[in-house]
């Protein structure tokens, strides 16, 4: 390191080769240990920790003993070997120490610490976020930030090596209906008009394809006014945004599988499932896993047995879709487990109940509904569900659209409670063949995924098929039950675009107004193109094993979309409001 006023080395660099050298260090006082006449300070910076020793001068020892921890200091002195019995193998500089000759306080801590910085995970999150500048000093948070930087650099390098051109797209743009609420920015120059922060660079990346860019990428900030979840950061998040011209769905898969596999292999010691990743059609995923974000580490599979129960007169199943989950060796589970699962189904999944059966060694059934199932139906049930002696079966009966969700939650909970999920591996899959359209709560048709996706079958499908039977070239990549990204082959044909939006209730005039740039561009020779945008924050959440995505973001909002450190959202002055032609109505 270049000589400067405060330090000649950082706190991770000193080794035995530096013994006898006069040096300077600067950093934060991590801990102070007073052994009576001899004082030890662990000095910490971003890079590591060095032990500083103060002794021989009572005034110097007394001065150092009164330095508040977490103050910043600079120390000069001579490097010396530690005694063998005091060597610390847990830090890089553990064989040496700095014998202090001069100590200077650079920034004194004058207020009490609001919490123990190195045990911050036991502290209320709102307090941690209010003092985020302190919270980030913890070793765990520092390591998360370092990993974030390395991961982004690695992603960038991989994309460049595969011929992608990095292009930055605008932050101020127009409002666009892309599935979430926009953040709006009022215009001072144009009264009554607004910019919007981009939910994603969706239209810009497609316009780049029309502009002749063959392969585009960027580490893109995205802004969405939506509710927080453990795996979703409200307000702002980052994604590896990419788009390819003259590309199919498989071309995107080939690029992205390599990037994802290399990234997870590089930054984790866990096993990473090889690519190509499994391709699972949406309808199959909803049946077998009860979700379009399946955790393939969980071996349990959901089966449909509706046909069997249509032939039986069991009141709780009549007129409903019936799904089962077989638990291998479940007959050994206690009654307490089954009661707890029923309680979970009712209280957490809002199910009306959860029937179950155990299969005895003679293939007879034991459980609340055992007497209701005749022998012939029993054998058909065991065969169709691949249930063997010693296993047990759970039954979920509900209407379409509800049964999938409940069965998926039950599958997940059984996997957790029975320790069936292998936490030592990352398993990826593609969910493909999403429906192009779905019925909204208001009974009208709407896009089920990305509105800019190409329908499978093109114009012919839009003209001849029931809209609910049309699939789109849309796909999600999922890892261990978490959606990393959505992508699609884009609709680059203006006639197909108009027809698709017409089915979803938009007029051509609305398209020309709301998507004017894309609509115009597609009339000037647009190439077929496809893309995807894996979430950087979600990748980091998986790699670090954090339960909340906020742990891998430097300055996150809380779950209520508040920045407790900076006080956002906050009030502005009447003058500021007047400049952008806004009056508040808070009644």
Coordinates of C-alpha atoms in Angstrom, one line a residue:
X1 CA 0.0 0.0 0.0
X2 CA 1.2 3.5 -0.8
X3 CA 2.6 5.4 2.2
X4 CA 0.0 7.8 3.6
X5 CA -0.6 9.8 6.7
X6 CA -2.5 7.0 8.6
X7 CA -1.3 3.6 7.5
X8 CA 1.4 1.7 5.6
X9 CA -0.4 -1.6 5.7
X10 CA -4.0 -2.8 6.2
X11 CA -5.0 -5.0 9.1
X12 CA -4.7 -8.3 7.2
X13 CA -1.3 -7.9 5.6
X14 CA 1.3 -8.3 8.3
X15 CA 3.2 -11.6 8.3
X16 CA 6.4 -13.0 9.8
X17 CA 8.4 -11.4 7.0
X18 CA 7.4 -8.0 8.4
X19 CA 9.0 -8.7 11.9
X20 CA 11.2 -5.8 12.9
X21 CA 9.7 -3.4 10.5
X22 CA 8.4 0.0 11.6
X23 CA 4.8 0.4 10.2
X24 CA 1.5 2.2 10.7
X25 CA -2.0 0.7 10.9
X26 CA -5.4 2.4 11.0
X27 CA -8.8 1.1 11.8
X28 CA -11.5 0.5 14.3
X29 CA -10.9 -0.6 17.9
X30 CA -12.6 -4.0 17.8
X31 CA -11.8 -5.2 21.4
X32 CA -9.6 -4.1 24.3
X33 CA -8.1 -6.6 26.8
X34 CA -6.4 -5.1 29.8
X35 CA -4.1 -7.6 31.6
X36 CA -2.7 -5.1 34.1
X37 CA 0.1 -3.1 32.7
X38 CA -0.2 -4.8 29.3
X39 CA -3.0 -3.8 26.9
X40 CA -4.1 -5.7 23.8
X41 CA -6.2 -4.0 21.1
X42 CA -7.7 -5.9 18.2
X43 CA -7.6 -3.4 15.4
X44 CA -10.1 -4.0 12.6
X45 CA -10.5 -2.7 9.1
X46 CA -12.3 -4.0 6.0
X47 CA -9.5 -6.4 5.3
X48 CA -8.9 -8.1 8.7
X49 CA -7.6 -7.8 12.3
X50 CA -4.2 -7.2 13.8
X51 CA -3.3 -7.4 17.4
X52 CA -1.8 -4.3 18.9
X53 CA 0.2 -4.4 22.1
X54 CA 0.7 -1.5 24.5
X55 CA 3.0 -1.8 27.4
X56 CA 6.0 -0.3 29.2
X57 CA 4.6 3.2 29.4
X58 CA 1.9 3.7 32.0
X59 CA 0.6 6.9 30.4
X60 CA 0.3 5.3 27.0
X61 CA -1.4 2.2 28.5
X62 CA -3.8 4.4 30.5
X63 CA -4.5 6.5 27.4
X64 CA -5.2 3.4 25.2
X65 CA -7.4 1.8 27.9
X66 CA -9.8 4.7 27.8
X67 CA -10.3 4.6 24.0
X68 CA -13.9 3.6 23.4
X69 CA -14.3 0.5 21.3
X70 CA -15.5 1.3 17.7
X71 CA -13.4 4.5 17.7
X72 CA -11.0 4.9 14.8
X73 CA -7.3 5.2 15.6
X74 CA -3.9 5.1 13.9
X75 CA -1.0 3.2 15.5
X76 CA 2.7 3.2 14.6
X77 CA 5.3 0.8 16.0
X78 CA 7.4 -2.2 15.3
X79 CA 6.1 -5.6 14.1
X80 CA 7.2 -8.6 16.3
X81 CA 6.5 -12.3 16.6
X82 CA 3.8 -13.5 19.0
X83 CA 4.8 -16.0 21.7
X84 CA 4.0 -19.5 20.5
X85 CA 1.3 -20.0 23.1
X86 CA -0.5 -16.8 22.0
X87 CA -0.6 -17.5 18.2
X88 CA -4.1 -17.0 16.8
X89 CA -4.7 -19.3 13.8
X90 CA -8.2 -17.9 13.3
X91 CA -6.9 -14.7 11.8
X92 CA -4.4 -14.1 8.9
X93 CA -2.1 -12.0 11.0
X94 CA -2.2 -14.4 14.0
X95 CA 1.6 -15.1 14.2
X96 CA 2.6 -11.4 14.6
X97 CA 1.5 -8.3 16.5
X98 CA 2.3 -4.6 16.4
X99 CA 4.1 -3.2 19.4
X100 CA 2.6 0.3 19.7
X101 CA 4.9 3.3 20.0
X102 CA 2.4 6.0 19.1
X103 CA -1.5 6.0 19.2
X104 CA -3.7 8.7 17.8
X105 CA -7.5 8.8 18.0
X106 CA -8.9 9.8 14.6
X107 CA -12.6 9.5 15.3
X108 CA -13.8 9.0 18.9
X109 CA -17.0 7.2 19.6
X110 CA -18.9 9.5 21.9
X111 CA -22.3 7.8 22.2
X112 CA -23.3 4.4 23.5
X113 CA -23.6 1.6 20.9
X114 CA -27.2 0.8 20.3
X115 CA -26.4 -3.0 20.1
X116 CA -23.6 -5.5 20.0
X117 CA -22.3 -5.1 16.5
X118 CA -20.9 -8.7 16.2
X119 CA -24.1 -10.3 17.5
X120 CA -26.4 -8.1 15.5
X121 CA -28.6 -11.0 14.2
X122 CA -30.3 -11.2 17.6
X123 CA -31.2 -7.5 17.4
X124 CA -34.6 -6.1 16.2
X125 CA -34.3 -5.4 12.5
X126 CA -35.8 -1.9 12.7
X127 CA -33.0 -0.9 15.1
X128 CA -30.3 -2.5 12.9
X129 CA -31.6 -0.6 9.9
X130 CA -31.8 2.7 11.7
X131 CA -28.1 2.3 12.5
X132 CA -27.2 0.5 9.3
X133 CA -23.8 2.2 9.2
X134 CA -23.0 0.4 12.4
X135 CA -24.8 -2.8 11.5
X136 CA -22.6 -3.1 8.4
X137 CA -19.5 -3.2 10.6
X138 CA -20.3 -6.7 11.6
X139 CA -18.1 -9.4 10.1
X140 CA -21.1 -11.3 8.6
X141 CA -22.5 -8.2 6.9
X142 CA -19.0 -7.2 5.7
X143 CA -18.5 -10.6 4.2
X144 CA -21.9 -10.4 2.4
X145 CA -20.9 -7.1 0.9
X146 CA -17.6 -8.5 -0.3
X147 CA -19.4 -11.5 -1.8
X148 CA -21.8 -9.2 -3.5
X149 CA -19.0 -7.2 -5.2
X150 CA -17.2 -10.4 -6.3
X151 CA -20.4 -12.0 -7.6
X152 CA -21.3 -8.9 -9.7
X153 CA -17.7 -8.8 -11.1
X154 CA -17.9 -12.5 -12.0
X155 CA -21.2 -12.2 -13.7
X156 CA -20.0 -9.2 -15.7
X157 CA -16.9 -11.1 -16.7
X158 CA -18.9 -14.1 -17.9
X159 CA -21.2 -12.1 -20.0
X160 CA -18.4 -10.2 -21.6
X161 CA -16.5 -13.4 -22.4
X162 CA -19.6 -14.7 -24.1
X163 CA -19.8 -11.7 -26.4
X164 CA -22.4 -9.6 -24.6
X165 CA -22.2 -5.8 -24.8
X166 CA -22.9 -3.9 -21.6
X167 CA -25.3 -1.0 -22.1
X168 CA -26.9 1.3 -19.5
X169 CA -30.6 2.1 -19.9
X170 CA -32.5 5.1 -18.5
X171 CA -33.7 5.4 -14.9
X172 CA -36.3 8.1 -15.8
X173 CA -38.8 6.7 -18.3
X174 CA -42.5 6.4 -18.9
X175 CA -45.1 4.4 -16.9
X176 CA -45.7 0.9 -18.2
X177 CA -48.1 -1.8 -17.1
X178 CA -45.6 -4.6 -16.3
X179 CA -47.2 -6.4 -13.4
X180 CA -46.4 -4.1 -10.4
X181 CA -47.0 -0.5 -9.4
X182 CA -44.6 2.2 -10.8
X183 CA -42.8 4.7 -8.8
X184 CA -43.8 8.0 -10.3
X185 CA -41.6 11.1 -10.6
X186 CA -43.4 14.4 -11.3
X187 CA -42.1 16.7 -14.0
X188 CA -41.3 20.3 -13.1
X189 CA -41.0 21.4 -16.8
X190 CA -44.2 19.7 -17.9
X191 CA -47.0 20.3 -15.4
X192 CA -49.2 17.3 -14.7
X193 CA -46.9 14.8 -16.4
X194 CA -44.8 12.2 -14.8
X195 CA -41.8 10.1 -15.4
X196 CA -41.6 6.6 -13.9
X197 CA -38.7 4.6 -12.5
X198 CA -38.4 1.4 -14.6
X199 CA -39.8 -1.8 -13.2
X200 CA -37.2 -3.4 -15.4
X201 CA -35.3 -2.3 -18.6
X202 CA -37.8 -4.5 -20.6
X203 CA -38.7 -2.1 -23.4
X204 CA -35.2 -0.7 -23.6
X205 CA -33.6 -4.1 -24.0
X206 CA -36.0 -5.0 -26.8
X207 CA -35.3 -1.6 -28.5
X208 CA -31.6 -2.4 -28.3
X209 CA -32.3 -5.6 -30.3
X210 CA -34.1 -3.6 -32.9
X211 CA -31.2 -1.1 -32.9
X212 CA -28.8 -3.9 -34.0
X213 CA -27.2 -4.9 -30.7
X214 CA -26.7 -8.6 -30.9
X215 CA -26.2 -9.5 -27.2
X216 CA -26.9 -7.0 -24.5
X217 CA -26.5 -7.1 -20.7
X218 CA -26.2 -4.9 -17.7
X219 CA -26.4 -5.2 -13.9
X220 CA -29.7 -3.3 -13.9
X221 CA -31.5 -1.5 -11.0
X222 CA -35.3 -2.2 -11.0
X223 CA -37.9 -0.3 -9.1
X224 CA -41.3 -1.7 -8.1
X225 CA -43.8 -0.4 -5.5
X226 CA -44.8 -3.8 -4.1
X227 CA -45.0 -5.5 -0.8
X228 CA -41.9 -7.0 0.8
X229 CA -41.3 -10.7 1.3
X230 CA -38.4 -12.7 2.7
X231 CA -37.1 -13.1 -0.9
X232 CA -38.2 -9.7 -2.2
X233 CA -36.9 -6.3 -1.5
X234 CA -39.4 -3.5 -1.7
X235 CA -38.5 -0.5 -3.8
X236 CA -35.3 -1.4 -5.5
X237 CA -33.5 -4.5 -6.6
X238 CA -30.8 -5.6 -9.1
X239 CA -30.8 -8.1 -11.8
X240 CA -28.4 -9.5 -14.5
X241 CA -30.5 -8.3 -17.4
X242 CA -29.7 -9.8 -20.8
X243 CA -31.2 -10.1 -24.2
X244 CA -30.1 -11.9 -27.4
X245 CA -31.1 -11.2 -31.0
X246 CA -31.9 -14.0 -33.4
X247 CA -32.4 -16.3 -30.4
X248 CA -34.7 -19.0 -29.3
X249 CA -35.7 -20.2 -25.8
X250 CA -33.0 -22.9 -25.9
X251 CA -30.3 -20.3 -26.8
X252 CA -31.1 -18.4 -23.7
X253 CA -31.1 -21.6 -21.6
X254 CA -27.7 -22.5 -23.0
X255 CA -26.1 -19.2 -22.0
X256 CA -27.8 -18.8 -18.6
X257 CA -27.3 -22.4 -17.4
X258 CA -23.6 -21.9 -17.9
X259 CA -23.5 -18.6 -16.1
X260 CA -25.7 -19.8 -13.2
X261 CA -23.8 -23.1 -12.7
X262 CA -20.4 -21.4 -12.8
X263 CA -21.5 -18.7 -10.4
X264 CA -22.9 -21.1 -7.8
X265 CA -20.0 -23.4 -8.1
X266 CA -17.5 -20.6 -7.6
X267 CA -19.1 -19.0 -4.6
X268 CA -20.4 -22.0 -2.7
X269 CA -19.0 -25.2 -1.2
X270 CA -22.3 -26.9 -1.7
X271 CA -23.0 -29.3 -4.6
X272 CA -24.5 -27.7 -7.7
X273 CA -26.7 -29.9 -9.9
X274 CA -25.3 -30.2 -13.4
X275 CA -26.9 -28.6 -16.4
X276 CA -28.9 -28.9 -18.6
X277 CA -31.4 -28.2 -15.9
X278 CA -34.8 -30.0 -16.0
X279 CA -37.5 -28.4 -18.0
X280 CA -40.9 -28.7 -16.3
X281 CA -44.1 -27.5 -18.0
X282 CA -46.1 -25.1 -15.8
X283 CA -49.1 -27.4 -15.6
X284 CA -46.9 -30.4 -14.6
X285 CA -45.2 -28.3 -11.9
X286 CA -48.6 -27.2 -10.5
X287 CA -49.7 -30.8 -10.3
X288 CA -46.6 -32.5 -9.0
X289 CA -45.3 -29.7 -6.7
X290 CA -48.3 -27.4 -6.2
X291 CA -46.2 -24.4 -7.2
X292 CA -44.4 -23.0 -10.2
X293 CA -41.4 -22.5 -7.9
X294 CA -40.7 -26.1 -6.9
X295 CA -37.9 -27.1 -4.5
X296 CA -36.5 -30.2 -6.2
X297 CA -34.5 -31.1 -3.1
X298 CA -37.9 -32.3 -1.6
X299 CA -38.5 -35.8 -2.9
X300 CA -42.3 -35.7 -2.3
X301 CA -44.6 -35.7 -5.3
X302 CA -48.2 -34.7 -5.4
X303 CA -50.6 -37.1 -7.3
X304 CA -54.1 -36.6 -8.6
X305 CA -56.6 -39.2 -7.5
X306 CA -59.8 -37.4 -8.4
X307 CA -61.1 -40.2 -10.7
X308 CA -60.9 -42.7 -7.9
X309 CA -62.9 -40.6 -5.5
X310 CA -65.5 -39.7 -8.1
X311 CA -66.6 -43.3 -7.8
X312 CA -66.9 -43.2 -4.0
X313 CA -69.5 -41.4 -1.9
X314 CA -67.2 -39.6 0.6
X315 CA -68.9 -36.4 1.6
X316 CA -65.7 -34.3 2.2
X317 CA -64.3 -35.3 -1.3
X318 CA -67.5 -35.0 -3.4
X319 CA -67.3 -32.5 -6.2
X320 CA -63.7 -31.6 -5.5
X321 CA -60.3 -32.2 -7.0
X322 CA -58.4 -34.7 -4.8
X323 CA -54.6 -34.7 -4.5
X324 CA -52.4 -37.0 -2.4
X325 CA -48.9 -36.8 -1.0
X326 CA -47.2 -40.1 -0.1
X327 CA -44.8 -40.0 2.8
X328 CA -42.3 -43.0 2.6
X329 CA -42.2 -44.8 6.0
X330 CA -44.8 -42.4 7.2
X331 CA -46.5 -45.2 9.2
X332 CA -43.7 -44.8 11.7
X333 CA -44.6 -41.2 12.4
X334 CA -46.4 -40.4 15.6
X335 CA -50.0 -39.3 15.9
X336 CA -48.7 -35.9 17.2
X337 CA -47.1 -35.4 13.8
X338 CA -50.3 -36.0 11.9
X339 CA -52.3 -33.8 14.3
X340 CA -49.7 -31.0 13.9
X341 CA -49.9 -31.3 10.1
X342 CA -53.7 -31.1 10.2
X343 CA -53.4 -28.0 12.4
X344 CA -50.9 -26.5 9.9
X345 CA -53.3 -27.2 7.0
X346 CA -56.2 -25.5 8.8
X347 CA -54.4 -22.5 10.4
X348 CA -51.7 -21.7 7.8
X349 CA -53.1 -23.0 4.5
X350 CA -56.8 -22.2 5.3
X351 CA -57.8 -25.8 4.4
X352 CA -60.9 -27.3 5.8
X353 CA -58.9 -30.2 7.1
X354 CA -56.3 -32.8 6.2
X355 CA -57.2 -36.4 5.9
X356 CA -54.5 -39.1 6.1
X357 CA -54.0 -42.8 6.1
X358 CA -51.3 -45.2 7.1
X359 CA -50.6 -48.4 5.1
X360 CA -50.1 -51.5 7.3
X361 CA -47.8 -54.4 6.4
X362 CA -50.8 -56.4 5.0
X363 CA -51.8 -53.4 2.8
X364 CA -54.8 -52.6 5.0
X365 CA -55.4 -48.9 5.8
X366 CA -55.4 -47.2 9.2
X367 CA -56.6 -43.7 9.8
X368 CA -59.7 -41.4 10.0
X369 CA -61.1 -42.3 6.5
X370 CA -59.9 -45.9 6.3
X371 CA -63.4 -47.4 6.7
X372 CA -64.7 -45.2 3.8
X373 CA -62.4 -46.8 1.2
X374 CA -63.4 -50.3 -0.1
X375 CA -60.8 -52.9 -1.0
X376 CA -60.9 -52.4 -4.8
X377 CA -60.5 -48.6 -4.4
X378 CA -57.7 -49.2 -1.9
X379 CA -55.6 -51.2 -4.3
X380 CA -56.2 -48.6 -7.1
X381 CA -55.3 -45.8 -4.7
X382 CA -52.0 -47.5 -3.5
X383 CA -51.0 -48.3 -7.1
X384 CA -51.7 -44.9 -8.5
X385 CA -49.9 -43.1 -5.7
X386 CA -47.0 -45.5 -5.6
X387 CA -47.6 -46.1 -1.9
X388 CA -46.1 -49.1 -0.2
X389 CA -46.5 -50.9 3.0
X390 CA -45.3 -48.7 5.9
X391 CA -46.0 -45.5 4.0
X392 CA -48.7 -43.0 4.7
X393 CA -50.9 -40.8 2.5
X394 CA -52.1 -37.2 3.0
X395 CA -55.3 -36.1 1.1
X396 CA -56.1 -32.6 0.0
X397 CA -59.5 -31.9 -1.5
X398 CA -60.4 -28.5 -2.9
X399 CA -61.5 -26.7 -6.0
X400 CA -59.1 -25.9 -8.9
X401 CA -56.9 -23.0 -8.2
X402 CA -57.0 -23.7 -4.4
X403 CA -56.1 -27.3 -4.2
X404 CA -52.7 -26.7 -5.9
X405 CA -51.6 -24.1 -3.5
X406 CA -52.7 -26.0 -0.4
X407 CA -51.1 -29.2 -1.6
X408 CA -47.9 -27.3 -2.4
X409 CA -47.7 -25.9 1.1
X410 CA -48.4 -29.3 2.7
X411 CA -45.7 -30.9 0.6
X412 CA -43.2 -28.2 1.7
X413 CA -44.1 -28.5 5.4
X414 CA -43.9 -32.3 5.4
X415 CA -40.5 -32.1 3.8
X416 CA -39.3 -29.7 6.5
X417 CA -40.8 -31.5 9.4
X418 CA -39.5 -34.9 8.2
X419 CA -36.0 -33.5 7.4
X420 CA -36.3 -34.6 3.8
X421 CA -34.7 -31.6 2.2
X422 CA -31.0 -31.9 1.4
X423 CA -29.5 -28.6 2.4
X424 CA -26.1 -29.5 0.9
X425 CA -27.1 -29.0 -2.8
X426 CA -28.5 -26.4 -5.2
X427 CA -31.1 -27.9 -7.6
X428 CA -32.2 -25.8 -10.5
X429 CA -35.1 -26.2 -13.0
X430 CA -36.8 -24.3 -15.8
X431 CA -40.5 -23.9 -15.6
X432 CA -41.8 -23.6 -19.2
X433 CA -45.0 -23.4 -21.2
X434 CA -46.8 -20.8 -19.1
X435 CA -50.3 -20.0 -20.1
X436 CA -50.4 -16.8 -22.2
X437 CA -53.6 -15.6 -20.5
X438 CA -55.5 -16.1 -17.3
X439 CA -58.8 -15.0 -15.8
X440 CA -58.4 -12.1 -13.4
X441 CA -60.4 -11.6 -10.2
X442 CA -62.8 -9.4 -12.1
X443 CA -63.5 -12.2 -14.5
X444 CA -61.7 -10.6 -17.4
X445 CA -58.8 -12.0 -19.4
X446 CA -55.3 -10.7 -18.6
X447 CA -51.7 -11.6 -19.3
X448 CA -50.5 -14.3 -16.9
X449 CA -46.8 -13.5 -17.2
X450 CA -44.9 -11.0 -19.4
X451 CA -47.2 -9.1 -21.8
X452 CA -44.3 -8.8 -24.3
X453 CA -44.0 -12.6 -24.8
X454 CA -44.5 -14.5 -28.1
X455 CA -47.5 -16.9 -28.0
X456 CA -46.7 -20.4 -29.0
X457 CA -48.2 -20.9 -32.4
X458 CA -48.0 -17.2 -33.2
X459 CA -51.0 -15.5 -34.9
X460 CA -52.7 -18.8 -35.7
X461 CA -53.0 -19.7 -32.1
X462 CA -54.4 -16.2 -31.2
X463 CA -57.0 -16.5 -34.0
X464 CA -58.1 -20.1 -33.5
X465 CA -57.5 -21.2 -29.9
X466 CA -59.4 -20.5 -26.7
X467 CA -57.1 -17.9 -25.1
X468 CA -56.8 -20.0 -21.9
X469 CA -55.4 -22.9 -24.0
X470 CA -52.6 -20.7 -25.5
X471 CA -49.1 -21.2 -24.2
X472 CA -46.4 -18.6 -24.3
X473 CA -42.6 -18.8 -24.8
X474 CA -42.1 -17.8 -21.2
X475 CA -39.9 -19.4 -18.7
X476 CA -38.7 -19.1 -15.1
X477 CA -35.5 -20.4 -13.6
X478 CA -36.0 -21.7 -10.0
X479 CA -33.4 -22.7 -7.4
X480 CA -34.4 -24.6 -4.2
X481 CA -37.9 -23.3 -4.3
X482 CA -36.9 -19.6 -5.1
X483 CA -37.6 -18.0 -8.4
X484 CA -34.3 -16.5 -9.6
X485 CA -35.7 -15.0 -12.8
X486 CA -38.4 -14.8 -15.4
X487 CA -37.7 -14.6 -19.1
X488 CA -39.3 -15.0 -22.5
X489 CA -39.0 -15.1 -26.2
X490 CA -40.3 -11.7 -27.1
X491 CA -43.2 -10.8 -29.4
X492 CA -41.5 -8.8 -32.2
X493 CA -44.3 -8.8 -34.7
X494 CA -46.6 -5.8 -34.4
X495 CA -49.6 -7.6 -35.8
X496 CA -49.2 -10.4 -33.3
X497 CA -48.6 -7.8 -30.6
X498 CA -51.8 -6.0 -31.4
X499 CA -53.8 -9.2 -31.4
X500 CA -52.4 -10.4 -28.1
X501 CA -53.1 -7.1 -26.4
X502 CA -56.6 -7.0 -27.9
X503 CA -57.4 -10.4 -26.3
X504 CA -56.2 -8.9 -23.0
X505 CA -58.5 -5.9 -23.4
X506 CA -56.3 -3.3 -25.0
X507 CA -57.1 -1.4 -28.1
X508 CA -54.5 -0.7 -30.8
X509 CA -54.7 3.0 -29.8
X510 CA -53.8 2.2 -26.2
X511 CA -50.8 0.1 -27.4
X512 CA -49.7 3.0 -29.6
X513 CA -49.9 5.3 -26.6
X514 CA -48.5 3.1 -23.8
X515 CA -45.9 1.2 -25.8
X516 CA -45.3 3.7 -28.6
X517 CA -41.6 3.1 -28.9
X518 CA -41.9 -0.7 -29.2
X519 CA -44.9 -0.5 -31.5
X520 CA -43.1 2.0 -33.8
X521 CA -39.8 0.0 -33.7
X522 CA -41.4 -3.3 -34.6
X523 CA -42.4 -1.8 -38.0
X524 CA -38.7 -1.3 -38.9
X525 CA -37.4 -4.8 -39.2
X526 CA -37.2 -6.3 -35.7
X527 CA -35.2 -9.5 -35.2
X528 CA -36.6 -12.4 -33.2
X529 CA -35.2 -12.0 -29.7
X530 CA -35.3 -13.5 -26.3
X531 CA -33.9 -12.8 -22.8
X532 CA -34.0 -13.2 -19.1
X533 CA -32.9 -11.4 -16.0
X534 CA -31.8 -13.4 -12.9
X535 CA -32.0 -11.5 -9.6
X536 CA -28.6 -10.6 -8.2
X537 CA -30.1 -10.2 -4.7
X538 CA -31.8 -13.6 -4.7
X539 CA -28.6 -15.3 -5.9
X540 CA -26.8 -13.8 -3.0
X541 CA -29.5 -14.8 -0.6
X542 CA -29.2 -18.4 -1.7
X543 CA -25.4 -18.3 -1.6
X544 CA -25.1 -16.8 1.9
X545 CA -27.9 -18.9 3.3
X546 CA -29.6 -15.8 4.6
X547 CA -33.3 -16.0 5.5
X548 CA -34.0 -12.4 4.4
X549 CA -33.0 -10.7 1.2
X550 CA -32.3 -7.5 3.2
X551 CA -29.2 -9.1 4.7
X552 CA -27.4 -9.0 1.3
X553 CA -28.3 -5.4 0.4
X554 CA -26.1 -2.5 1.8
X555 CA -29.0 -0.1 2.6
X556 CA -32.3 -1.9 2.3
X557 CA -35.8 -0.7 3.1
X558 CA -37.7 -2.5 5.8
X559 CA -40.7 -4.8 5.2
X560 CA -42.9 -1.7 5.2
X561 CA -40.9 0.0 2.4
X562 CA -39.3 2.5 4.8
X563 CA -35.7 3.6 4.8
X564 CA -35.2 4.0 8.6
X565 CA -31.7 5.3 8.2
X566 CA -32.4 8.2 5.8
X567 CA -36.0 8.7 6.8
X568 CA -37.6 7.9 3.5
X569 CA -40.3 8.3 2.4
X570 CA -40.3 11.7 4.0
X571 CA -42.0 15.1 3.8
X572 CA -41.0 17.8 1.4
X573 CA -41.5 21.5 1.5
X574 CA -44.5 23.3 0.0
X575 CA -42.0 25.0 -2.3
X576 CA -40.8 21.7 -3.7
X577 CA -44.4 20.6 -4.3
X578 CA -45.3 23.8 -6.0
X579 CA -42.3 23.5 -8.3
X580 CA -43.7 20.1 -9.6
X581 CA -47.3 21.4 -9.7
X582 CA -48.6 19.1 -7.0
X583 CA -51.2 19.7 -4.2
X584 CA -51.6 17.1 -1.5
X585 CA -55.0 15.7 -0.5
X586 CA -54.4 13.7 2.6
X587 CA -58.1 13.5 3.8

